[in-house]
CSV table of C-alpha atoms in Angstrom, one decimal:
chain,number,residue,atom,x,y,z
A,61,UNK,CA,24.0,-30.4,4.4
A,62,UNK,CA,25.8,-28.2,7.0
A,63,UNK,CA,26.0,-24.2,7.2
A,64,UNK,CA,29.1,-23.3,6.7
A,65,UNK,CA,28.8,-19.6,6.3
A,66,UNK,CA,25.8,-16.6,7.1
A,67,UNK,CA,25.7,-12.6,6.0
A,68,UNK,CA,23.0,-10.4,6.8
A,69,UNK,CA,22.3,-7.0,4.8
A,70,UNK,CA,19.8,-5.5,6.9
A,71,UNK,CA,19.4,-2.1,4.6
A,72,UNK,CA,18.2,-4.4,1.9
A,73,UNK,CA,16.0,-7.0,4.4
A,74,UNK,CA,18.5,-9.4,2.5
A,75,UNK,CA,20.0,-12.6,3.8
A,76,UNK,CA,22.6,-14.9,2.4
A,77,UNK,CA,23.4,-18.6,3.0
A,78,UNK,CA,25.8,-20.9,1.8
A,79,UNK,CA,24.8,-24.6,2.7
A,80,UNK,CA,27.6,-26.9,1.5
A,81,UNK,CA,26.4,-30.2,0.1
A,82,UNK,CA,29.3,-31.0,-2.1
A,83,UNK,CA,33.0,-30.0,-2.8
A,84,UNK,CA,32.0,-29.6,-6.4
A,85,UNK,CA,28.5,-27.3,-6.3
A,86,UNK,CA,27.4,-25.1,-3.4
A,87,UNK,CA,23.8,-24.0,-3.6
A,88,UNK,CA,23.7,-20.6,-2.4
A,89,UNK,CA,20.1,-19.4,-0.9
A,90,UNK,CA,19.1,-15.9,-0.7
A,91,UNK,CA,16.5,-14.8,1.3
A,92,UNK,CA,14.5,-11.4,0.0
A,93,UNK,CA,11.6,-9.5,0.1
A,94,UNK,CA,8.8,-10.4,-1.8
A,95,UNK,CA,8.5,-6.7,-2.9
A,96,UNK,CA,12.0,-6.8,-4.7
A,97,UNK,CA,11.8,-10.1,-6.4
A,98,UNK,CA,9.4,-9.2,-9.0
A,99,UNK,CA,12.0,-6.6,-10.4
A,100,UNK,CA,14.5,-9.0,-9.9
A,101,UNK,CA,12.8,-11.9,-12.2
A,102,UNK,CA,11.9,-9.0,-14.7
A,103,UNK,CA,9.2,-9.1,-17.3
A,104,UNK,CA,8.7,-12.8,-18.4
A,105,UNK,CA,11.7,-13.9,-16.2
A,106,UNK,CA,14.1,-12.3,-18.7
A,107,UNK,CA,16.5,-10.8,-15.9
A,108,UNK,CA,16.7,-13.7,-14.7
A,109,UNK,CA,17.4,-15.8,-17.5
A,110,UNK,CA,20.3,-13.3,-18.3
A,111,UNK,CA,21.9,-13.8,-15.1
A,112,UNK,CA,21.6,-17.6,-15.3
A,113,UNK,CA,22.9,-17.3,-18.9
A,114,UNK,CA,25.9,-15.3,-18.2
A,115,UNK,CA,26.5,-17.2,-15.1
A,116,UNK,CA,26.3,-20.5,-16.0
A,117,UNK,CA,24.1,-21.2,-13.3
A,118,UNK,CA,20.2,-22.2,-12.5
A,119,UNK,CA,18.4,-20.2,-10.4
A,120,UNK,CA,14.9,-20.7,-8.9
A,121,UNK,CA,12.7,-18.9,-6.6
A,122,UNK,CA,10.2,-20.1,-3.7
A,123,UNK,CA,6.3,-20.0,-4.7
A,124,UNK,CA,4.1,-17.3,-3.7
A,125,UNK,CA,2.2,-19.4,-1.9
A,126,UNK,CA,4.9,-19.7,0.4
A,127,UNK,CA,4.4,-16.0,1.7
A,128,UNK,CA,2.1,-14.8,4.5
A,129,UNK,CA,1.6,-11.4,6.1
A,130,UNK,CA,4.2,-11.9,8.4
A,131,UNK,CA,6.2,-14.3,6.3
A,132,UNK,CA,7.0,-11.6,2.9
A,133,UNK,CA,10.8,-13.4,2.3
A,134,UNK,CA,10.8,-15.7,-0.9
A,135,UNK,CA,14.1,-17.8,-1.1
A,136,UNK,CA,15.9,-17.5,-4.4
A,137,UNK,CA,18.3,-20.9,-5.0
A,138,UNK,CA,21.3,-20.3,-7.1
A,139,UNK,CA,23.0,-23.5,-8.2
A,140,UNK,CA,26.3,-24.0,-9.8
A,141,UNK,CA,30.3,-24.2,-9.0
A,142,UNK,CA,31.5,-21.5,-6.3
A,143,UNK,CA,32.7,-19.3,-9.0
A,144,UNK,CA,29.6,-19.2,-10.8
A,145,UNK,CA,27.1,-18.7,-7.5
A,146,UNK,CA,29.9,-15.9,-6.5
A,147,UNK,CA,29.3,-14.1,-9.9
A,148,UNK,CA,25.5,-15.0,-9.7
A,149,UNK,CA,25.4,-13.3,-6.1
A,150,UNK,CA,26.9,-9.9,-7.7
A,151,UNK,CA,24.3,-10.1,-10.2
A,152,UNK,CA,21.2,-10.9,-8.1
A,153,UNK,CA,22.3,-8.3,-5.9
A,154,UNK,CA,22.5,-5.2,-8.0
A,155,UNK,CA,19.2,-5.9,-9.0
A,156,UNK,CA,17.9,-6.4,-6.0
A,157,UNK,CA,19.7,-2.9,-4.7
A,158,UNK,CA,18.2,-1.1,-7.2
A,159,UNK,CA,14.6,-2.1,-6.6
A,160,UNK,CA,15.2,-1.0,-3.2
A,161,UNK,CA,16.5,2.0,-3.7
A,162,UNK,CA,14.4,2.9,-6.1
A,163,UNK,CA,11.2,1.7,-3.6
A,164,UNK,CA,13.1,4.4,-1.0
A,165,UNK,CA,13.4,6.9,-3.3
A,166,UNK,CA,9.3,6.7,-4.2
A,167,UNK,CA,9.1,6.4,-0.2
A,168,UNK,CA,10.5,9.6,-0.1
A,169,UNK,CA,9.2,11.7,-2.7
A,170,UNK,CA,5.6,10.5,-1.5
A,171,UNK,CA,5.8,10.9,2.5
A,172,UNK,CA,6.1,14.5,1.9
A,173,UNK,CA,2.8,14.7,0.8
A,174,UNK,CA,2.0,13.7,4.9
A,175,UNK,CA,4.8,15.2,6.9
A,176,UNK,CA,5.2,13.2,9.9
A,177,UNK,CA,3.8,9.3,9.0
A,178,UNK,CA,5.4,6.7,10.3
A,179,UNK,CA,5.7,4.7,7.2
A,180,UNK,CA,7.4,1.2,8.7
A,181,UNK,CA,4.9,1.3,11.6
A,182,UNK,CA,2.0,0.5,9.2
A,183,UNK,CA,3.6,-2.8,7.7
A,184,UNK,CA,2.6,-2.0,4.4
A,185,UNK,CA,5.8,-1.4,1.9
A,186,UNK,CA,8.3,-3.7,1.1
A,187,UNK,CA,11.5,-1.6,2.0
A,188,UNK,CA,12.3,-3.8,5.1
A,189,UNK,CA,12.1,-1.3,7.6
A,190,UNK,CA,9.2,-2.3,9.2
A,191,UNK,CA,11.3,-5.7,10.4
A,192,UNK,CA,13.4,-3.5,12.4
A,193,UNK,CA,13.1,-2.9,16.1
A,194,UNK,CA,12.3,-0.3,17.9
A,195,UNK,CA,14.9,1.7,19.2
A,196,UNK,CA,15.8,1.8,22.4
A,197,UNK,CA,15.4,4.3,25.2
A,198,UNK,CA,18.3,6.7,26.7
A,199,UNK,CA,21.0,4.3,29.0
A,200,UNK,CA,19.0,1.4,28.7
A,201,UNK,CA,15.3,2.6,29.5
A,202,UNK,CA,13.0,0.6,27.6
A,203,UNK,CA,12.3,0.8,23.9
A,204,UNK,CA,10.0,3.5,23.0
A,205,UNK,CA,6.4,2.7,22.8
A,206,UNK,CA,5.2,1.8,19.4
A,207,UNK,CA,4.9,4.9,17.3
A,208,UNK,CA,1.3,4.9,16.2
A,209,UNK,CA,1.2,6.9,12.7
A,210,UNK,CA,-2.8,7.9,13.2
A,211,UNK,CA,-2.0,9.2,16.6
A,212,UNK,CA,0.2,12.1,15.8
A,213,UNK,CA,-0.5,15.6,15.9
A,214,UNK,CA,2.7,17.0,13.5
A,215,UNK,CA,0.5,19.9,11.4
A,216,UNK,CA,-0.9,18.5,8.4
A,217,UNK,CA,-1.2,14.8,8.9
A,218,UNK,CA,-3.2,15.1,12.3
A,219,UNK,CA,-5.6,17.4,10.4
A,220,UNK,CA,-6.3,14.3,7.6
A,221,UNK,CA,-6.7,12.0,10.6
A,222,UNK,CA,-7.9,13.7,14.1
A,223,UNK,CA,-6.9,11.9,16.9
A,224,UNK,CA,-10.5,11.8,17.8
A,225,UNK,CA,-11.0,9.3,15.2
A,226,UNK,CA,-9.5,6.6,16.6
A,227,UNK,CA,-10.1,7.6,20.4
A,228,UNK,CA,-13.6,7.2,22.0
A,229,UNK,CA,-16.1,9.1,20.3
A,230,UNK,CA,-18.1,11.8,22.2
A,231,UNK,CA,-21.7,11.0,22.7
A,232,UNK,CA,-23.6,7.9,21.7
A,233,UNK,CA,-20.3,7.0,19.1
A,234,UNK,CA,-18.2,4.2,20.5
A,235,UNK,CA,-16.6,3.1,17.3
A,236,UNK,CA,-14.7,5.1,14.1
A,237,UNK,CA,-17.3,5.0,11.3
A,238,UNK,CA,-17.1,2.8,9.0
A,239,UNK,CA,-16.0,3.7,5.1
A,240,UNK,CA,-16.8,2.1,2.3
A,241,UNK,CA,-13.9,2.8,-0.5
A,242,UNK,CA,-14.7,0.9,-4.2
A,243,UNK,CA,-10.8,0.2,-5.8
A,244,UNK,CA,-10.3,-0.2,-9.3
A,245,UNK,CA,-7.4,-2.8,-10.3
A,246,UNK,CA,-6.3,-4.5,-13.2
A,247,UNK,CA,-8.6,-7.7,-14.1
A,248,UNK,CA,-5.2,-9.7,-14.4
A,249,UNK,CA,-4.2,-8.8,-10.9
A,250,UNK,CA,-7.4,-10.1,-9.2
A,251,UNK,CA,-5.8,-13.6,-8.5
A,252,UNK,CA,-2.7,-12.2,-6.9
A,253,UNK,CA,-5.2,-10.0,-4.7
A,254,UNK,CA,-7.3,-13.0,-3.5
A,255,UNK,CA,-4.2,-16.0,-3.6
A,256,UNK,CA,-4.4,-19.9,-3.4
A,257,UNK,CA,-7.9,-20.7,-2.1
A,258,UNK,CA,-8.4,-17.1,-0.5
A,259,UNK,CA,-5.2,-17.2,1.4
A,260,UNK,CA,-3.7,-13.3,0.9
A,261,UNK,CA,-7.2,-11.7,0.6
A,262,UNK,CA,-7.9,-12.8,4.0
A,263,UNK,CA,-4.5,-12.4,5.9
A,264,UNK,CA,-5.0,-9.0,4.0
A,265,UNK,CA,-8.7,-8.3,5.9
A,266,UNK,CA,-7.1,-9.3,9.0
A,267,UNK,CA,-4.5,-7.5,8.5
A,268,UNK,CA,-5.8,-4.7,8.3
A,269,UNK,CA,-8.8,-5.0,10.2
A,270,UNK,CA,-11.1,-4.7,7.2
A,271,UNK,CA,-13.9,-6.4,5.2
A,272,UNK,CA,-12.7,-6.6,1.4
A,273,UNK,CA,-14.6,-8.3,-1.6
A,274,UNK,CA,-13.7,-8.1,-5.2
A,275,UNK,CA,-17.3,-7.6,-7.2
A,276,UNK,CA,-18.1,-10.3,-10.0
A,277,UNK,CA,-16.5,-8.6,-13.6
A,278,UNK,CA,-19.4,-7.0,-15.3
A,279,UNK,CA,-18.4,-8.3,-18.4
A,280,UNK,CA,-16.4,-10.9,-20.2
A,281,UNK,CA,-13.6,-8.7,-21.3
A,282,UNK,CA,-13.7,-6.1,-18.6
A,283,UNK,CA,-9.9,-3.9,-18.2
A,284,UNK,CA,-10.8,-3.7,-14.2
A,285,UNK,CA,-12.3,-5.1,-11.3
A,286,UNK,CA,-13.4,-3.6,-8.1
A,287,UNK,CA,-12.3,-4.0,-5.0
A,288,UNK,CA,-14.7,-3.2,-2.5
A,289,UNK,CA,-13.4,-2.0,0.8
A,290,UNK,CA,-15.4,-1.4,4.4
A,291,UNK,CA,-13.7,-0.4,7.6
A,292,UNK,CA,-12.6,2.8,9.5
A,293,UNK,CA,-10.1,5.2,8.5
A,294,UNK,CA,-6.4,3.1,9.7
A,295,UNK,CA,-8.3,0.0,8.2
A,296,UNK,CA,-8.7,2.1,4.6
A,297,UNK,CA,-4.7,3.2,4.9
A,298,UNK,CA,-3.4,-0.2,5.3
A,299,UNK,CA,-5.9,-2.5,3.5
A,300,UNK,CA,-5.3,0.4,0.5
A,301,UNK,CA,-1.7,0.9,0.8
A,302,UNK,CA,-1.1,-2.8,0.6
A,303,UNK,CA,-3.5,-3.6,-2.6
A,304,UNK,CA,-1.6,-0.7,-4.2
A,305,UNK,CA,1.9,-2.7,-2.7
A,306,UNK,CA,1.0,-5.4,-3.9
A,307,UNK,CA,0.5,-4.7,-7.7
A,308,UNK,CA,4.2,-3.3,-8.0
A,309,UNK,CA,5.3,-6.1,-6.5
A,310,UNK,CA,3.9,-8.4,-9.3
A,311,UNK,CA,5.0,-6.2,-11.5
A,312,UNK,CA,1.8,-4.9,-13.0
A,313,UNK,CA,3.0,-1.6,-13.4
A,314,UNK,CA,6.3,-0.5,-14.9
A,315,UNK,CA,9.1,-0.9,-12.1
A,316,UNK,CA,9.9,2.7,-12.6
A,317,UNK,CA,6.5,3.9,-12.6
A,318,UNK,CA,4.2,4.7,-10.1
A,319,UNK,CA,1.1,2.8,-9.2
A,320,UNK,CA,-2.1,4.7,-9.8
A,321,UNK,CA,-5.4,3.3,-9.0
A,322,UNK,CA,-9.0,4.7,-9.7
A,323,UNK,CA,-10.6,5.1,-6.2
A,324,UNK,CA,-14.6,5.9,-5.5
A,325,UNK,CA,-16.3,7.3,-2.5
A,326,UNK,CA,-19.5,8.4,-2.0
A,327,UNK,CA,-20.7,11.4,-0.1
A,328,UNK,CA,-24.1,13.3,0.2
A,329,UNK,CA,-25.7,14.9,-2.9
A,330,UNK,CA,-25.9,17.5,-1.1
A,331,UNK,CA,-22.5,18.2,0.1
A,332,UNK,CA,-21.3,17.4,-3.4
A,333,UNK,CA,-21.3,21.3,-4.0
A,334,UNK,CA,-19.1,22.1,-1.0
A,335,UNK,CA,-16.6,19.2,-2.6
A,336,UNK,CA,-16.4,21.3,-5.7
A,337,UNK,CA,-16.6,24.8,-4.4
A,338,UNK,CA,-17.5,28.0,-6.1
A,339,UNK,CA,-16.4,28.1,-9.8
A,340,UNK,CA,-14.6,24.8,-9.0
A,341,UNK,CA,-12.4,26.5,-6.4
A,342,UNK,CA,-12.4,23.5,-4.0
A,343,UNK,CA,-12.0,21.0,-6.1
A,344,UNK,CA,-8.8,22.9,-7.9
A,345,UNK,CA,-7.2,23.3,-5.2
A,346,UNK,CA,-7.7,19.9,-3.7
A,347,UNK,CA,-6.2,18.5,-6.7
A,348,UNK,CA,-3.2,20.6,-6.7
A,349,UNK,CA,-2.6,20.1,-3.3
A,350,UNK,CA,-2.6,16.0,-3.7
A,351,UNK,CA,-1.4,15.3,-6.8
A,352,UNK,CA,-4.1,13.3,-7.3
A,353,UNK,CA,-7.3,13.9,-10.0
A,354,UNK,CA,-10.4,14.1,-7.8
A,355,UNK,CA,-13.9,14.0,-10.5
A,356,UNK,CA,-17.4,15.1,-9.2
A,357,UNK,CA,-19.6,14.9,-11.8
A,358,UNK,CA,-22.4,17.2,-11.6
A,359,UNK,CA,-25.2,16.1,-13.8
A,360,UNK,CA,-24.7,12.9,-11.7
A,361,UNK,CA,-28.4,11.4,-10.8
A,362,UNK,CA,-28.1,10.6,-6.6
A,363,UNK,CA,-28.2,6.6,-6.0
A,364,UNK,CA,-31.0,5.4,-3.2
A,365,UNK,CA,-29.5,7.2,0.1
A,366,UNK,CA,-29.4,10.5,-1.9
A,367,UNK,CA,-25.7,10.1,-2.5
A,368,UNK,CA,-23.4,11.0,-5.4
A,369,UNK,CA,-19.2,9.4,-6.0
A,370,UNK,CA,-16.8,11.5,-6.0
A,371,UNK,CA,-13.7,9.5,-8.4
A,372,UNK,CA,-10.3,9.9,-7.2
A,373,UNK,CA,-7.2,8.6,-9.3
A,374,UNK,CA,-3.8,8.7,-8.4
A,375,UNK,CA,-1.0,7.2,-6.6
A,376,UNK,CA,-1.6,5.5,-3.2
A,377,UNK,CA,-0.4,9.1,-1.0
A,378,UNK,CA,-2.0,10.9,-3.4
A,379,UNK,CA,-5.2,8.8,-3.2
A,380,UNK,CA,-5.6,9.3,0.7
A,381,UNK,CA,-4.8,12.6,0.9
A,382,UNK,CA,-7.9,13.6,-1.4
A,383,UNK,CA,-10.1,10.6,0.5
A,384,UNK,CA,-9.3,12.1,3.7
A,385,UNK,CA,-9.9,15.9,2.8
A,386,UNK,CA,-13.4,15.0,0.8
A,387,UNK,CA,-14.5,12.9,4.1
A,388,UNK,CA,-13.3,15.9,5.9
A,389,UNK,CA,-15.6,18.3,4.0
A,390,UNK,CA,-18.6,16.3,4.4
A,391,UNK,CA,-18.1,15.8,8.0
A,392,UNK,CA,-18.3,19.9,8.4
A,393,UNK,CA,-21.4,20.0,6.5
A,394,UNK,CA,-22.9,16.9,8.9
A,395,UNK,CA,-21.8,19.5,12.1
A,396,UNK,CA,-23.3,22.6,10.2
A,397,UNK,CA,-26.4,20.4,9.8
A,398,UNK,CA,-26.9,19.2,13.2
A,399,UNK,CA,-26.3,22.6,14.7
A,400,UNK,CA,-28.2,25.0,12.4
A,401,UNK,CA,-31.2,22.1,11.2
A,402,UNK,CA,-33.8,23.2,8.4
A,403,UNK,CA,-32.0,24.5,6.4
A,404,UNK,CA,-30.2,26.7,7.6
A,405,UNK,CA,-26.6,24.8,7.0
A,406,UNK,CA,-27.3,24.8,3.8
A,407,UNK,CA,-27.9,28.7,3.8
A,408,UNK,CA,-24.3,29.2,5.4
A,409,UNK,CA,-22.3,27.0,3.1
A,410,UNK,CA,-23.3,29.3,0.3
């Protein structure tokens, strides 16, 4: 076969290639991310049927084990006359545009919640911009450094993750502590979580420098299984961000609907208090400010290490937001503990 033709789309990650074998049939290949194909095959491959049927055409798409981390392109193969893979093309792409745009739109409307992320330097959503490079520096300096999304201090996001986190830690500290976060996802989705023989789940742990297990199902017909999660703070954002990625990708939720995940934490009993607040205060306004429903039960009996969990459901933004605000309340109580010991912390925070 010889190339006789390429077109890139870089707002849509998409490229197209033409690969003449005869004068009859030219196979056109496609090459897009794994993130927009889901929406493109639709539920039980029925947008894709259409487009074959109206086309005349066949169309297949590359496996999933074919994807990696840093590999997230599937190829789609569109067979049939010129005419046919031309209308096929027109087709394929207005589906795939409108996943995208849709994909930036939820972008948008969530990255508000955290002025000043970096989205694309995290790697973890499926618009394509994380493929781009950086941009150069005035008259031909050299590209900026990388822009390291924990490391900023715009307002509201530094105060969710203080760049002391991530530096070195004062005293006897010489790592960020380590989190344990339980996930809740649908049963179905577990084998798209761990892939062929392991694969995804552990380009996922290395990918975001975590530890991640799924828990055996505690029961035969169980609606969810957990996802057990270990690392520091960045690891949490990016081994989180890509689970909840992941699932609209496979199309496990509604492509117009957002992903919300169930999301357990535990903190000291005794800071459980200062999580709700007086008459609920904290805990009201914790909600409203994330979007997302935050649940402290408090008739809850504390587990072995005297600790409670605090249930967080929502969106993935949403979800990180209330994470990083509840770890931020019991690490004030800690302080208050350490400075003002027996008893006395508790005392204040009334």
């Amino acid at each position: 076969c010889k190339v006789s033709e390429a077109t890139s789309v870089s707002t849509l990650s998409v490229k197209l290639l033409f690969v003449s074998c005869r004068a009859e049939e030219i196979p056109l290949k496609i090459l897009a991310h794994n993130g927009l194909v889901g929406r493109l095959i639709g539920k039980e491959g029925r947008n894709l049927k259409k487009i074959e049927h109206e086309t005349g055409t066949k169309i297949t798409i590359s496996s999933l084990q074919d994807l990696s981390i840093y590999n997230p392109e599937r190829t789609i193969t569109v067979k049939g006359t010129v005419e046919a893979c031309a209308s096929a093309e027109v087709e394929i792409m207005k589906k795939l545009r409108e996943a995208f745009e849709n994909d930036m739109l939820a972008v948008n409307q969530q990255a508000n919640l955290i002025p000043g992320l970096n989205l694309s330097a995290l790697g973890i959503f499926s618009t394509g911009l994380s493929v781009l490079p950086p941009p150069a520096g005035p008259r031909g300096a050299p590209p900026a450094p990388p822009y390291h999304p924990f490391a900023t201090h715009s307002g509201y996001f530094s105060s969710l993750y203080p760049p002391h986190q991530f530096g070195p830690f004062p005293h006897h500290h010489s790592y960020p502590e380590q989190e344990i976060v339980n996930l809740f996802i649908p049963t179905q989705a577990v084998g798209a979580i761990i892939g062929k023989k392991g694969a995804h789940i552990k380009q996922l742990a290395r990918f975001a420098g975590a530890s991640i297990k799924i828990a055996p199902a505690e029961g035969p017909d169980v609606s969810e299984r957990m996802v057990i999660i270990t690392g520091p703070p960045e690891a949490q954002f990016k081994a989180q961000g890509r689970i909840f990625g992941k699932l609209k990708e496979e199309n496990f939720f509604n492509p117009k609907e957002e992903v919300k995940l169930e999301a357990h934490i535990r903190v000291p009993s005794s800071t459980a208090g200062r999580v709700i607040g007086k008459g609920g205060k904290t805990v009201n306004e914790l909600q409203n400010l994330t979007s997302a429903e935050v649940i402290v039960p408090r008739d809850q009996t504390p587990d072995e290490n005297e600790e409670v969990i605090v249930r967080i459901i929502g969106h993935f933004f949403a979800s990180q937001t209330a994470q990083r605000k509840i770890r931020e309340i019991v690490q004030q109580v800690k302080q208050q503990e350490q400075k003002y010991p027996q008893g006395v912390a508790s005392q204040r925070s009334k």
